Structure formats: C-alpha cells, structure tokens
Short mmCIF file of C-alpha atoms and ligand atoms in Angstrom, two decimals:
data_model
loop_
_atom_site.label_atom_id
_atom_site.label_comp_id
_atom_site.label_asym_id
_atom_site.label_seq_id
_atom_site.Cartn_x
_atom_site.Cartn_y
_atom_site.Cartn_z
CA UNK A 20 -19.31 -88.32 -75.74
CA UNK A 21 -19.55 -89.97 -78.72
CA UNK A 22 -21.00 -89.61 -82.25
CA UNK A 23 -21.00 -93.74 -82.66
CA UNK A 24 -23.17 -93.76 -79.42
CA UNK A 25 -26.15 -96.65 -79.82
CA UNK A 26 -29.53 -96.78 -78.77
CA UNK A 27 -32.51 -94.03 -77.94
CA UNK A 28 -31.51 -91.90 -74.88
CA UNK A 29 -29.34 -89.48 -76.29
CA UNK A 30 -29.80 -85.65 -77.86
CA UNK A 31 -26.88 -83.43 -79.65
CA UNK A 32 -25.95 -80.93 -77.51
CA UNK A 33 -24.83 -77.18 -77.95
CA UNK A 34 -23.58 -76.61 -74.33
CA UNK A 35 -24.26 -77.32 -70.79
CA UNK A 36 -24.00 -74.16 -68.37
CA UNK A 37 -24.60 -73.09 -64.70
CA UNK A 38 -25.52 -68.98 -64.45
CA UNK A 39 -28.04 -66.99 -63.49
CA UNK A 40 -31.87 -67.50 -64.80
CA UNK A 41 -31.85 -64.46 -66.77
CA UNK A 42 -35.99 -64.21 -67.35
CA UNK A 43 -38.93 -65.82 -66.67
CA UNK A 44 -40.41 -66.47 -63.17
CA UNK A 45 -37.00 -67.80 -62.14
CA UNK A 46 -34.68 -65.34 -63.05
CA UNK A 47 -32.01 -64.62 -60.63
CA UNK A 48 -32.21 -68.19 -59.91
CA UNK A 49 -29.20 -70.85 -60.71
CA UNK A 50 -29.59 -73.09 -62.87
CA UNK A 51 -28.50 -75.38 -65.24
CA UNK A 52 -29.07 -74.70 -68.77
CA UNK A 53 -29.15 -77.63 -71.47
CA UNK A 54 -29.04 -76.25 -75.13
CA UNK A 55 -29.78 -78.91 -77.61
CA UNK A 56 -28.54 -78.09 -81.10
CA UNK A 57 -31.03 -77.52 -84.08
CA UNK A 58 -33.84 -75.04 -85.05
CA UNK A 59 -35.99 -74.80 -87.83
CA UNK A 60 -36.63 -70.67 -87.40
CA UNK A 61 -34.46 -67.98 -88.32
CA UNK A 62 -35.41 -65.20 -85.92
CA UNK A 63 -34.21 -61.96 -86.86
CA UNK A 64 -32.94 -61.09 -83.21
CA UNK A 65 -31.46 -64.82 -82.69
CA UNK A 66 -28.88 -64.65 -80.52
CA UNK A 67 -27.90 -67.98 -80.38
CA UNK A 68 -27.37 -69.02 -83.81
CA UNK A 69 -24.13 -70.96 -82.84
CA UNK A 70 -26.52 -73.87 -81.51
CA UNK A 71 -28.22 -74.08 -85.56
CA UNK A 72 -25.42 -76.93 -86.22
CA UNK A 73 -22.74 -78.63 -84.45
CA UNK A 74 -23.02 -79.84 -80.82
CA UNK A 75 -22.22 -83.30 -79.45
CA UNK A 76 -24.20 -86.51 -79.18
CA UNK A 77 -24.44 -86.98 -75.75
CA UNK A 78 -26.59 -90.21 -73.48
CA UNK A 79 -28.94 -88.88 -71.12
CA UNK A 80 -26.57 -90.91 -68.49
CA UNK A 81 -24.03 -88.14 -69.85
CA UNK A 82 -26.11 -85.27 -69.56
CA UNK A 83 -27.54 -85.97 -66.04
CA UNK A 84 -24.06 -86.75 -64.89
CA UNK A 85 -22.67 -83.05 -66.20
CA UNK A 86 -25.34 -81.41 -64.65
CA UNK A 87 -25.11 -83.22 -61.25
CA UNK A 88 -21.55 -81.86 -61.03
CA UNK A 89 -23.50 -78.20 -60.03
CA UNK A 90 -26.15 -79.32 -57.55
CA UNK A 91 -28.76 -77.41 -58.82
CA UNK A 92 -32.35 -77.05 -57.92
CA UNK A 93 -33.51 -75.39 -61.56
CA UNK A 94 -32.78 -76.61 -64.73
CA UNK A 95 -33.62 -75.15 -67.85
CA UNK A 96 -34.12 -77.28 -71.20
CA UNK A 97 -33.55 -74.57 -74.54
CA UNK A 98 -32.23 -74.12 -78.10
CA UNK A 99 -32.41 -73.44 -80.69
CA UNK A 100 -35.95 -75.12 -80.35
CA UNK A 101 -35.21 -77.74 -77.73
CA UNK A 102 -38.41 -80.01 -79.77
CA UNK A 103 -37.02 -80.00 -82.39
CA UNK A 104 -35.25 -83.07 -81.33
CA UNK A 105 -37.89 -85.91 -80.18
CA UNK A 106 -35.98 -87.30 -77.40
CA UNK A 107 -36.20 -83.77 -75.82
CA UNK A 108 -39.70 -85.10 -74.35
CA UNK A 109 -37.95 -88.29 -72.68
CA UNK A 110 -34.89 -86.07 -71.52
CA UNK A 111 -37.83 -83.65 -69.61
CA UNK A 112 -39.40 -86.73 -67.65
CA UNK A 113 -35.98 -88.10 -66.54
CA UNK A 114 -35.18 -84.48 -65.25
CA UNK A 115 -38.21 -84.24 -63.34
CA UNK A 116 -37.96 -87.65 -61.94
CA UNK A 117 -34.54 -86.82 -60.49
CA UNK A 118 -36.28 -84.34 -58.79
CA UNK A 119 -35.16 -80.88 -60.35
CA UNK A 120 -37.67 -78.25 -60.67
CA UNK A 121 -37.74 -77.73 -64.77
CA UNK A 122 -38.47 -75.50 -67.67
CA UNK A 123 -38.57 -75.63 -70.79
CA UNK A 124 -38.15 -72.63 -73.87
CA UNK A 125 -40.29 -73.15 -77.06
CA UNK A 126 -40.66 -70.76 -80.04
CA UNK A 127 -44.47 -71.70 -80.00
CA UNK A 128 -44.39 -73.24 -83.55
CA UNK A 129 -43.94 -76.79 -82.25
CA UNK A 130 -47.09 -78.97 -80.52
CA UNK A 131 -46.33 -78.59 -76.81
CA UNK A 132 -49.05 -81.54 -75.79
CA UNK A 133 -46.87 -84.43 -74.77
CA UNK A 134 -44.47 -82.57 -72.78
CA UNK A 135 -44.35 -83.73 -69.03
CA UNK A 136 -47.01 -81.60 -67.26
CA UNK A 137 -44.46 -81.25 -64.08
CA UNK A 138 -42.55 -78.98 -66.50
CA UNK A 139 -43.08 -75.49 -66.65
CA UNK A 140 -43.14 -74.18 -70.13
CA UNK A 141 -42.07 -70.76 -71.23
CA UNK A 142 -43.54 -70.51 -74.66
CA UNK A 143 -42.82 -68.06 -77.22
CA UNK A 144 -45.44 -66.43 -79.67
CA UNK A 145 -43.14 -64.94 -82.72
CA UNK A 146 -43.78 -61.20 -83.24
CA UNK A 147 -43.99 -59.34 -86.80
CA UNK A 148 -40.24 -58.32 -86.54
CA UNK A 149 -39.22 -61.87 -85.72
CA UNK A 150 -39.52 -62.65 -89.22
CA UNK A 151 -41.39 -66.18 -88.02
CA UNK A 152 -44.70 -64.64 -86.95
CA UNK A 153 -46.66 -67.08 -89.71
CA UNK A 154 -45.24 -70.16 -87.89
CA UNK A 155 -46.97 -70.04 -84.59
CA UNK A 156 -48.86 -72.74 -83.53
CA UNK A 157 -51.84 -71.10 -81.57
CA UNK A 158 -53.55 -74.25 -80.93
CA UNK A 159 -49.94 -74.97 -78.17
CA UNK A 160 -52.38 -71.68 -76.26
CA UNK A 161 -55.15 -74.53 -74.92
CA UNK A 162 -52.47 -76.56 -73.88
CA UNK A 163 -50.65 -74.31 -72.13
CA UNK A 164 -51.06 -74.06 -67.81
CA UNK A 165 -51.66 -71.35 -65.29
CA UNK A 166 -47.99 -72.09 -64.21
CA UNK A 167 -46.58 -71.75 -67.75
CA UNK A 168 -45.67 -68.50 -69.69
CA UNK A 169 -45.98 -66.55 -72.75
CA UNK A 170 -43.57 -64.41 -74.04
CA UNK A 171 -43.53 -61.66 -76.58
CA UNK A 172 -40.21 -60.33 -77.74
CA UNK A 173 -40.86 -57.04 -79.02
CA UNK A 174 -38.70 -54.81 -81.86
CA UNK A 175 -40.68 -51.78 -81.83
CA UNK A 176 -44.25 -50.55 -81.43
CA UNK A 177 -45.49 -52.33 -84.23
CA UNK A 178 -44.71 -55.33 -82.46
CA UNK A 179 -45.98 -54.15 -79.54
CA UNK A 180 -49.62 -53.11 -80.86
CA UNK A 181 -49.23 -57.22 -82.64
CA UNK A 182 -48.84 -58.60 -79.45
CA UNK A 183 -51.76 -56.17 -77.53
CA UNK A 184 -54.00 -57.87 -80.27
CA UNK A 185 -53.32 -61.51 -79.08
CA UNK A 186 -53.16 -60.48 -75.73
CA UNK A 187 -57.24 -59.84 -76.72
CA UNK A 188 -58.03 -62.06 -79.29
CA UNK A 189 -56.60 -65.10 -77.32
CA UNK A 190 -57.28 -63.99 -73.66
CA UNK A 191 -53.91 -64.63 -72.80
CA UNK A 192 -53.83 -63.34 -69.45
CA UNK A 193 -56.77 -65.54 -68.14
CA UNK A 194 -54.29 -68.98 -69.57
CA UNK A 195 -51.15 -67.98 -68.29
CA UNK A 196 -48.66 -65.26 -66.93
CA UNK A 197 -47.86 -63.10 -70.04
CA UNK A 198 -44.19 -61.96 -70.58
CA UNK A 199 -43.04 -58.53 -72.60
CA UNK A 200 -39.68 -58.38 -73.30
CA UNK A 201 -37.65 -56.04 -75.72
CA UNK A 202 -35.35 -56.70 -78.40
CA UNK A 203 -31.66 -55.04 -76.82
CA UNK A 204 -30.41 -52.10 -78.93
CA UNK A 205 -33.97 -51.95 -81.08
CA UNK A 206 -36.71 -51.11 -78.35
CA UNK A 207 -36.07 -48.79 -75.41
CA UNK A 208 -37.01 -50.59 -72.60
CA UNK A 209 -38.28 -47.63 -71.16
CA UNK A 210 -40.81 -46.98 -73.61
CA UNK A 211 -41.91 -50.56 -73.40
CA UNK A 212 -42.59 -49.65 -69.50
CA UNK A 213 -44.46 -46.88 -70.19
CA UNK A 214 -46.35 -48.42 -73.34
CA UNK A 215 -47.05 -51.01 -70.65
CA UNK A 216 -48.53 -48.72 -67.84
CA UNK A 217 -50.13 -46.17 -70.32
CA UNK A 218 -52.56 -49.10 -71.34
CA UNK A 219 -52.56 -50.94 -68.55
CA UNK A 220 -51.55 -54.64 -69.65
CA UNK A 221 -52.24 -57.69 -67.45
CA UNK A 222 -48.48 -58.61 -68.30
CA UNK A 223 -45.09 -58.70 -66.55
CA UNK A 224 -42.02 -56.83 -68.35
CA UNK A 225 -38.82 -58.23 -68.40
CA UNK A 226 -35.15 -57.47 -69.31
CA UNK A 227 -32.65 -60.43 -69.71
CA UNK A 228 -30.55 -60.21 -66.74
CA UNK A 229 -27.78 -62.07 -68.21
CA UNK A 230 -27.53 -59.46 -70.75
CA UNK A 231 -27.39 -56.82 -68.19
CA UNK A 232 -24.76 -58.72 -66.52
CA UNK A 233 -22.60 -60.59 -69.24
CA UNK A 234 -23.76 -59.21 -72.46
CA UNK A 235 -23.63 -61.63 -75.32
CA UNK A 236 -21.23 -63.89 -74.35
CA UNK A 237 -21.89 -67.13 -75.10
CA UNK A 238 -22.60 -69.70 -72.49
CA UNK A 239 -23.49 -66.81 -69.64
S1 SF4 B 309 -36.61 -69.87 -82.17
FE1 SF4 B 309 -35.02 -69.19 -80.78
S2 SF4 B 309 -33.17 -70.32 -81.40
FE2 SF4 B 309 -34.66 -70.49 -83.09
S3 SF4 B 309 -34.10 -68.79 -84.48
FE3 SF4 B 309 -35.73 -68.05 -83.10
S4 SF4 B 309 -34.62 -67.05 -81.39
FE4 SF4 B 309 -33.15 -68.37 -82.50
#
C-alpha cells in the first residue's frame, strides 16, 4: 500500500474486516466489510468517525487480494459515505464480477443512479435527530429496487413520527423493504417494537447485532 500509487483503480481505505453482518437482510451473515475513508455528514449518533480522515491508498488489485484471504460469499462496501469517493462505483462492478454477492451503505444524500444494479443498496434517509435530515436526496427513492433497503435510524419518538410521515408521503413500503432501527442508549428498543405494532408499520425492526455482540469496538 502506497500513497505514491499511480493510475485510477485505487480508493483510501479505513479498514478491511471479516464479522458478522450486523443488519440488513444479511445480518448474521459473514462478510467482508470495506470502509473507505471520507464523509461529508456529521451524524449526531456516528459511530464511526475514525474513518472521517486517515486510511490508506490502496489498488483495487490490493483490496480484492485482502479480501480473498477470507473466502467470503458477502461483501459489504461502507463509510463514512462509501460515494463519496468516485472510484467506489468501479470498485462495486469489479466485486460483483468476481462473483461476491454485494451491498452497499449510503446516507441517502448522494445520487445512487450509476451504481451497479447487481448491488444491493441499503440506503439511509437521515432522521431529525441525525442533525443531516436537510441533506437527503429523495429523488435516490425512484432509483432505488425491490431488493434494496431503507433505513431509518431513530433517536426518539420524534424521529419516529418523521419517519411514519415518509413512510406515507413517499410510499416507501411499495419501493423497497423499509428498515427501523434505534439509536443504542437513546431509544428503547422496546418501545420502538411496540410503537411499531401499535400502528402497524409495513417495516422490519432491527438491532445491530454486532453491537449486541462486540459493542463499539472498532473493526467488529
Ligand atoms: S453518514 Fe454515516 S459515516 Fe457519515 S456521519 Fe453519518 S453515520 Fe457517520
């Protein structure tokens, strides 16, 4: 790895990890995680802020050779905001070409059109509490797949009653699988559950199994 290295194919990287999928449809699964450096939100709940700066330049010969070294079947391509960096798109195709089934984890602000349509895309929309709410890109919603996902991170019931509103105004459930998820030590996730039945949402609620497992440690 090199910061002198030439040419196109290459992204700065934060860290490249095997665990456990820890949400999503996948979770449970192992996988390889990517996390490409940069981010141009400041989430109040971010709990990966060590990926803002630093990381290495690495080729995409480099990247696909670390990740070989696991054998894994699922890969998953997040941040900070993984578009942030261009060559993120190129990095997706050469994943799915070597044959590993992909996602990818977006905050939502960032057009979503060009990535590889054998990825599956787990797309953030910001909440109130997030602090970022005014970035979303809602137009990313008519690009989005029935095999994709929405999430919602939620810091209370005001987020909660933001994110019911979407759910409506966009149709969300008729695009995609919707995702609730709680902020950890700022929602009970047992109210969000019974929030959740009381009105009956078309949505799936999740808690980060890595979390439940690891807690924050870095890389898990
Ligand atoms: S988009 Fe993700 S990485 Fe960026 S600040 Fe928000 S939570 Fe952190």
């Amino acid at each position: 790895m090199s910061a002198r290295l030439q040419g196109q194919d290459r992204l700065r990287i934060s860290e490249i990890f095997y665990s456990l999928q820890g949400e999503s449809r996948t979770v449970g699964w192992p996988t390889v995680f990517i996390r490409l450096t940069g981010c141009p939100l400041r989430c109040t709940y971010c709990d990966t802020r060590y990926a803002f700066q630093g990381g290495e330049w690495m080729s995409f010969d480099e990247i696909l050779g670390q990740i070989a070294v696991f054998h894994p079947h699922y890969i998953t391509v997040t941040g900070g905001e993984p578009l942030a960096q261009k060559n993120c798109l190129l990095l997706l195709q050469h994943l799915c070409d070597a044959g590993y089934t992909v996602s990818l984890e977006t905050s939502g602000v960032l057009d979503i059109a060009a990535v590889d349509p054998r990825v599956t895309i787990v797309m953030d929309l910001k909440t109130p509490s997030s602090g970022e709410k005014s970035k979303n890109r809602y137009l990313n919603i008519g690009e989005l797949k029935q095999s994709d996902q929405i999430k919602f991170v939620l810091g209370g019931r005001a987020d909660y009653d933001w994110a019911r509103s979407k759910l409506d105004e966009y149709n969300l459930a008729q695009h995609c699988e919707v995702l609730f998820s709680p902020v950890q030590g700022e929602l009970s996730a047992t109210d969000l559950a019974d929030w959740i039945l009381a009105d009956r949402l078309p949505v799936r609620m999740q808690i980060q199994l890595h979390k439940l497992l690891w807690g924050d440690e870095q890389g898990r």
